[in-house]
């Protein structure tokens, strides 16, 4: 049976994910922003936490690890490159390694950029990709440690995964990401359509994560440095993808408006 995946909202805008394998009874957690909401969800479902998978070292992804480890005796798994600044790891991972939750296998992908040593987990049989602060819904993580070229290389590994892959990212940032995306590609009909869906979801307090990789390919500016419209708007028609990505990331860093673009149903080519 496929994994059951449950989103757990944590802190002010973080998401953690529980991955439950019904056959073996194993349950893994991807990131531990805080313990309490995760323990509550496990109790509600009658699941026992067996593994904690860590994507990167930021406090809002690891602060709950020790409390969960001692409550459940869960094994803690993370990047070897980050072992010196993560909670004590039972298993250290490098790119290409696999993690197992019962019979479900997740492949480790190095997605350095936001931090050096940030990893993503791809579960091909479940078409699920856990990206935390690398690829995000309509965005990508800010570059605290890596270079734009590194982040572009990391995102390039994710772009060609199957279209039907669901992207489980680490934060509810989609609405502000949407206003930036619209500022550099306002004539992308798929983007307009997606923004309407995002506004609707958020007005009902619904999460916009996970998102479909096909939608990210069609609308996320950080996956679209080859878009003719973006290139024209940046005056970079003949630049390399890396150079265009670098400029998109620079503009996002300086973009302050979180006001939603005013798109009415009439102006949207929803098909
Ligand atoms: Zn982070
Ligand atoms: Fe984060």
Short mmCIF file of C-alpha atoms in Angstrom, two decimals, residues 2-268:
data_model
loop_
_atom_site.label_atom_id
_atom_site.label_comp_id
_atom_site.label_asym_id
_atom_site.label_seq_id
_atom_site.Cartn_x
_atom_site.Cartn_y
_atom_site.Cartn_z
CA UNK A 2 1.22 3.55 -0.66
CA UNK A 3 2.29 5.85 2.16
CA UNK A 4 -0.37 7.91 3.88
CA UNK A 5 0.96 11.47 4.03
CA UNK A 6 -0.39 13.95 6.58
CA UNK A 7 0.49 17.64 6.71
CA UNK A 8 1.05 19.09 10.19
CA UNK A 9 1.02 22.88 10.54
CA UNK A 10 3.68 24.07 13.00
CA UNK A 11 4.92 27.41 14.40
CA UNK A 12 3.53 30.37 12.46
CA UNK A 13 3.94 29.15 8.87
CA UNK A 14 5.92 25.87 8.85
CA UNK A 15 4.75 22.50 7.59
CA UNK A 16 5.94 19.10 8.80
CA UNK A 17 4.79 15.83 7.22
CA UNK A 18 3.98 12.42 8.64
CA UNK A 19 4.54 9.47 6.28
CA UNK A 20 2.77 6.33 7.45
CA UNK A 21 3.25 2.90 5.92
CA UNK A 22 0.11 0.91 6.72
CA UNK A 23 1.75 -2.46 5.99
CA UNK A 24 4.67 -2.22 8.43
CA UNK A 25 3.15 0.35 10.79
CA UNK A 26 6.25 2.52 10.44
CA UNK A 27 5.75 6.28 10.53
CA UNK A 28 8.36 8.83 9.53
CA UNK A 29 8.34 12.57 10.06
CA UNK A 30 9.89 15.03 7.63
CA UNK A 31 11.21 17.93 9.74
CA UNK A 32 10.37 18.77 13.33
CA UNK A 33 9.66 22.48 13.76
CA UNK A 34 8.12 21.78 17.20
CA UNK A 35 6.97 18.62 18.97
CA UNK A 36 3.48 19.40 20.32
CA UNK A 37 1.38 19.48 17.12
CA UNK A 38 3.21 16.41 15.80
CA UNK A 39 2.58 14.43 19.00
CA UNK A 40 -1.09 15.49 18.87
CA UNK A 41 -1.44 14.25 15.28
CA UNK A 42 0.31 10.93 16.09
CA UNK A 43 -2.03 10.39 19.07
CA UNK A 44 -5.09 11.22 16.99
CA UNK A 45 -4.15 8.58 14.42
CA UNK A 46 -2.73 6.02 16.83
CA UNK A 47 0.64 6.04 15.03
CA UNK A 48 4.07 5.44 16.56
CA UNK A 49 6.90 7.61 15.28
CA UNK A 50 9.79 5.46 14.05
CA UNK A 51 11.98 7.85 12.00
CA UNK A 52 12.68 11.57 11.85
CA UNK A 53 14.04 12.79 8.50
CA UNK A 54 15.74 16.18 8.61
CA UNK A 55 16.10 18.39 5.51
CA UNK A 56 18.43 21.08 6.90
CA UNK A 57 19.80 22.64 10.04
CA UNK A 58 17.56 25.70 10.56
CA UNK A 59 15.85 25.78 13.96
CA UNK A 60 12.37 25.85 12.41
CA UNK A 61 13.04 22.37 10.99
CA UNK A 62 14.81 20.72 13.95
CA UNK A 63 13.68 22.29 17.24
CA UNK A 64 11.26 19.44 18.01
CA UNK A 65 13.73 16.60 17.31
CA UNK A 66 15.00 15.84 20.84
CA UNK A 67 11.54 15.86 22.42
CA UNK A 68 10.21 13.51 19.72
CA UNK A 69 13.28 11.27 19.93
CA UNK A 70 12.85 10.79 23.65
CA UNK A 71 9.06 10.39 23.47
CA UNK A 72 9.13 7.70 20.75
CA UNK A 73 12.71 6.44 20.47
CA UNK A 74 12.58 7.43 16.80
CA UNK A 75 15.75 7.18 14.70
CA UNK A 76 17.07 10.53 13.48
CA UNK A 77 18.27 10.72 9.89
CA UNK A 78 19.89 13.65 8.09
CA UNK A 79 22.67 14.85 5.82
CA UNK A 80 26.22 13.79 6.61
CA UNK A 81 27.33 17.23 5.41
CA UNK A 82 25.23 18.82 8.19
CA UNK A 83 25.98 16.29 10.95
CA UNK A 84 28.07 18.82 12.91
CA UNK A 85 25.11 21.17 13.29
CA UNK A 86 22.15 18.79 13.47
CA UNK A 87 20.83 16.85 16.47
CA UNK A 88 22.78 13.55 16.85
CA UNK A 89 22.14 11.44 13.76
CA UNK A 90 21.57 7.68 13.78
CA UNK A 91 21.99 7.62 10.00
CA UNK A 92 24.03 10.06 7.89
CA UNK A 93 23.00 10.49 4.26
CA UNK A 94 24.63 11.58 1.04
CA UNK A 95 23.02 12.16 -2.36
CA UNK A 96 21.74 8.94 -3.91
CA UNK A 97 21.24 7.17 -0.57
CA UNK A 98 17.81 5.77 0.14
CA UNK A 99 15.66 5.85 3.26
CA UNK A 100 13.07 3.15 3.88
CA UNK A 101 9.67 3.48 5.52
CA UNK A 102 8.49 -0.10 5.49
CA UNK A 103 8.66 -1.07 1.80
CA UNK A 104 8.63 2.54 0.56
CA UNK A 105 11.92 3.97 -0.57
CA UNK A 106 12.91 7.63 -0.64
CA UNK A 107 15.92 8.81 -2.61
CA UNK A 108 18.12 11.57 -1.18
CA UNK A 109 18.78 14.55 -3.45
CA UNK A 110 21.32 17.24 -2.54
CA UNK A 111 19.53 20.59 -3.00
CA UNK A 112 22.14 22.94 -1.55
CA UNK A 113 21.52 26.65 -1.95
CA UNK A 114 19.29 27.84 0.92
CA UNK A 115 21.89 26.10 3.07
CA UNK A 116 24.85 23.93 2.11
CA UNK A 117 23.86 20.35 2.88
CA UNK A 118 20.11 20.84 2.44
CA UNK A 119 18.59 17.59 1.19
CA UNK A 120 15.26 16.64 -0.38
CA UNK A 121 13.58 13.22 -0.25
CA UNK A 122 11.92 11.75 -3.36
CA UNK A 123 9.57 8.77 -2.96
CA UNK A 124 9.03 7.71 -6.61
CA UNK A 125 6.35 5.10 -5.94
CA UNK A 126 4.32 7.68 -4.06
CA UNK A 127 5.13 10.53 -6.49
CA UNK A 128 6.05 12.59 -3.42
CA UNK A 129 8.95 15.02 -3.11
CA UNK A 130 9.84 16.66 0.22
CA UNK A 131 11.71 19.86 -0.53
CA UNK A 132 11.47 22.03 2.64
CA UNK A 133 13.22 25.33 1.82
CA UNK A 134 14.64 24.43 -1.61
CA UNK A 135 11.80 24.30 -4.16
CA UNK A 136 8.75 25.96 -2.61
CA UNK A 137 5.24 26.62 -3.91
CA UNK A 138 5.78 29.42 -6.47
CA UNK A 139 9.16 30.12 -4.92
CA UNK A 140 12.47 28.85 -3.64
CA UNK A 141 14.35 29.32 -0.39
CA UNK A 142 16.41 32.42 0.23
CA UNK A 143 20.15 31.88 -0.34
CA UNK A 144 21.67 31.99 3.14
CA UNK A 145 24.72 29.86 2.37
CA UNK A 146 24.87 28.80 -1.28
CA UNK A 147 25.24 30.72 -4.51
CA UNK A 148 22.48 31.31 -7.07
CA UNK A 149 24.32 28.95 -9.43
CA UNK A 150 24.20 26.21 -6.76
CA UNK A 151 20.47 26.72 -6.18
CA UNK A 152 19.77 26.65 -9.91
CA UNK A 153 21.73 23.41 -10.20
CA UNK A 154 19.72 21.96 -7.29
CA UNK A 155 16.36 23.01 -8.75
CA UNK A 156 17.40 21.63 -12.13
CA UNK A 157 17.57 18.16 -10.54
CA UNK A 158 13.92 18.49 -9.46
CA UNK A 159 12.46 19.99 -12.66
CA UNK A 160 12.63 16.74 -14.60
CA UNK A 161 10.98 14.48 -12.03
CA UNK A 162 7.58 13.19 -13.22
CA UNK A 163 4.95 15.92 -13.77
CA UNK A 164 2.55 14.22 -11.36
CA UNK A 165 4.99 14.55 -8.44
CA UNK A 166 3.53 16.34 -5.43
CA UNK A 167 5.90 18.90 -3.90
CA UNK A 168 5.77 19.03 -0.10
CA UNK A 169 7.60 22.23 0.82
CA UNK A 170 8.30 23.64 4.25
CA UNK A 171 6.37 26.91 4.54
CA UNK A 172 3.11 28.64 3.71
CA UNK A 173 4.73 31.46 1.72
CA UNK A 174 2.74 30.97 -1.46
CA UNK A 175 0.68 34.14 -1.37
CA UNK A 176 3.67 36.48 -1.15
CA UNK A 177 5.54 34.32 -3.67
CA UNK A 178 2.55 34.77 -5.99
CA UNK A 179 2.74 38.53 -5.97
CA UNK A 180 6.43 38.38 -6.90
CA UNK A 181 5.80 35.81 -9.65
CA UNK A 182 3.07 38.00 -11.10
CA UNK A 183 5.38 41.04 -11.09
CA UNK A 184 7.78 39.41 -13.56
CA UNK A 185 5.44 37.23 -15.63
CA UNK A 186 2.01 38.91 -15.62
CA UNK A 187 0.91 37.47 -18.97
CA UNK A 188 1.33 33.82 -18.03
CA UNK A 189 -2.26 32.47 -18.06
CA UNK A 190 -1.38 29.44 -15.93
CA UNK A 191 0.06 31.77 -13.29
CA UNK A 192 -3.05 33.94 -13.26
CA UNK A 193 -5.23 30.88 -12.89
CA UNK A 194 -3.07 29.54 -10.06
CA UNK A 195 -3.10 32.87 -8.21
CA UNK A 196 -6.90 32.86 -8.22
CA UNK A 197 -6.83 29.37 -6.71
CA UNK A 198 -4.29 30.50 -4.09
CA UNK A 199 -6.35 33.53 -3.08
CA UNK A 200 -9.41 31.31 -2.73
CA UNK A 201 -7.57 28.66 -0.69
CA UNK A 202 -6.02 31.18 1.68
CA UNK A 203 -9.32 33.03 2.16
CA UNK A 204 -10.67 29.69 3.44
CA UNK A 205 -7.53 29.12 5.54
CA UNK A 206 -6.62 26.10 3.39
CA UNK A 207 -2.94 25.17 2.84
CA UNK A 208 -1.43 25.68 -0.62
CA UNK A 209 1.13 22.94 0.09
CA UNK A 210 1.63 20.35 -1.34
CA UNK A 211 1.61 21.55 -4.93
CA UNK A 212 1.86 19.69 -8.23
CA UNK A 213 5.27 19.72 -9.93
CA UNK A 214 3.56 20.33 -13.30
CA UNK A 215 2.07 23.53 -11.84
CA UNK A 216 5.46 24.61 -10.52
CA UNK A 217 6.97 24.03 -13.97
CA UNK A 218 4.23 26.16 -15.54
CA UNK A 219 4.14 29.01 -12.98
CA UNK A 220 7.09 29.11 -10.56
CA UNK A 221 9.46 31.84 -11.84
CA UNK A 222 12.46 30.10 -10.26
CA UNK A 223 11.90 27.12 -12.57
CA UNK A 224 11.31 29.39 -15.56
CA UNK A 225 14.50 31.31 -16.40
CA UNK A 226 13.90 30.18 -19.99
CA UNK A 227 10.52 32.00 -20.15
CA UNK A 228 10.54 34.52 -23.00
CA UNK A 229 8.28 36.87 -21.05
CA UNK A 230 10.51 36.85 -17.95
CA UNK A 231 13.62 37.34 -20.09
CA UNK A 232 12.07 40.30 -21.90
CA UNK A 233 10.92 41.88 -18.63
CA UNK A 234 14.42 41.53 -17.18
CA UNK A 235 16.11 42.70 -20.37
CA UNK A 236 18.06 39.41 -20.50
CA UNK A 237 16.86 37.86 -23.77
CA UNK A 238 20.13 36.10 -24.56
CA UNK A 239 21.57 35.44 -21.09
CA UNK A 240 22.19 31.94 -19.69
CA UNK A 241 19.55 30.28 -17.50
CA UNK A 242 21.92 30.59 -14.54
CA UNK A 243 22.28 34.34 -15.11
CA UNK A 244 18.51 34.81 -15.45
CA UNK A 245 17.87 32.70 -12.33
CA UNK A 246 20.41 34.79 -10.42
CA UNK A 247 18.61 37.99 -11.41
CA UNK A 248 15.18 36.54 -10.50
CA UNK A 249 16.50 35.57 -7.05
CA UNK A 250 18.10 39.02 -6.59
CA UNK A 251 14.83 40.75 -7.44
CA UNK A 252 12.88 38.52 -5.07
CA UNK A 253 15.29 39.46 -2.25
CA UNK A 254 14.48 43.12 -2.88
CA UNK A 255 10.76 42.63 -3.44
CA UNK A 256 8.71 43.92 -0.56
CA UNK A 257 5.14 44.03 -1.80
CA UNK A 258 3.03 41.24 -0.39
CA UNK A 259 -0.13 42.79 -1.76
CA UNK A 260 -1.95 40.32 -3.95
CA UNK A 261 -2.21 41.24 -7.60
CA UNK A 262 -5.67 42.31 -8.61
CA UNK A 263 -6.74 39.63 -11.05
CA UNK A 264 -10.42 39.27 -11.75
CA UNK A 265 -12.03 36.15 -13.18
CA UNK A 266 -12.71 38.07 -16.41
CA UNK A 267 -9.07 38.76 -17.22
CA UNK A 268 -8.03 35.18 -16.52
#
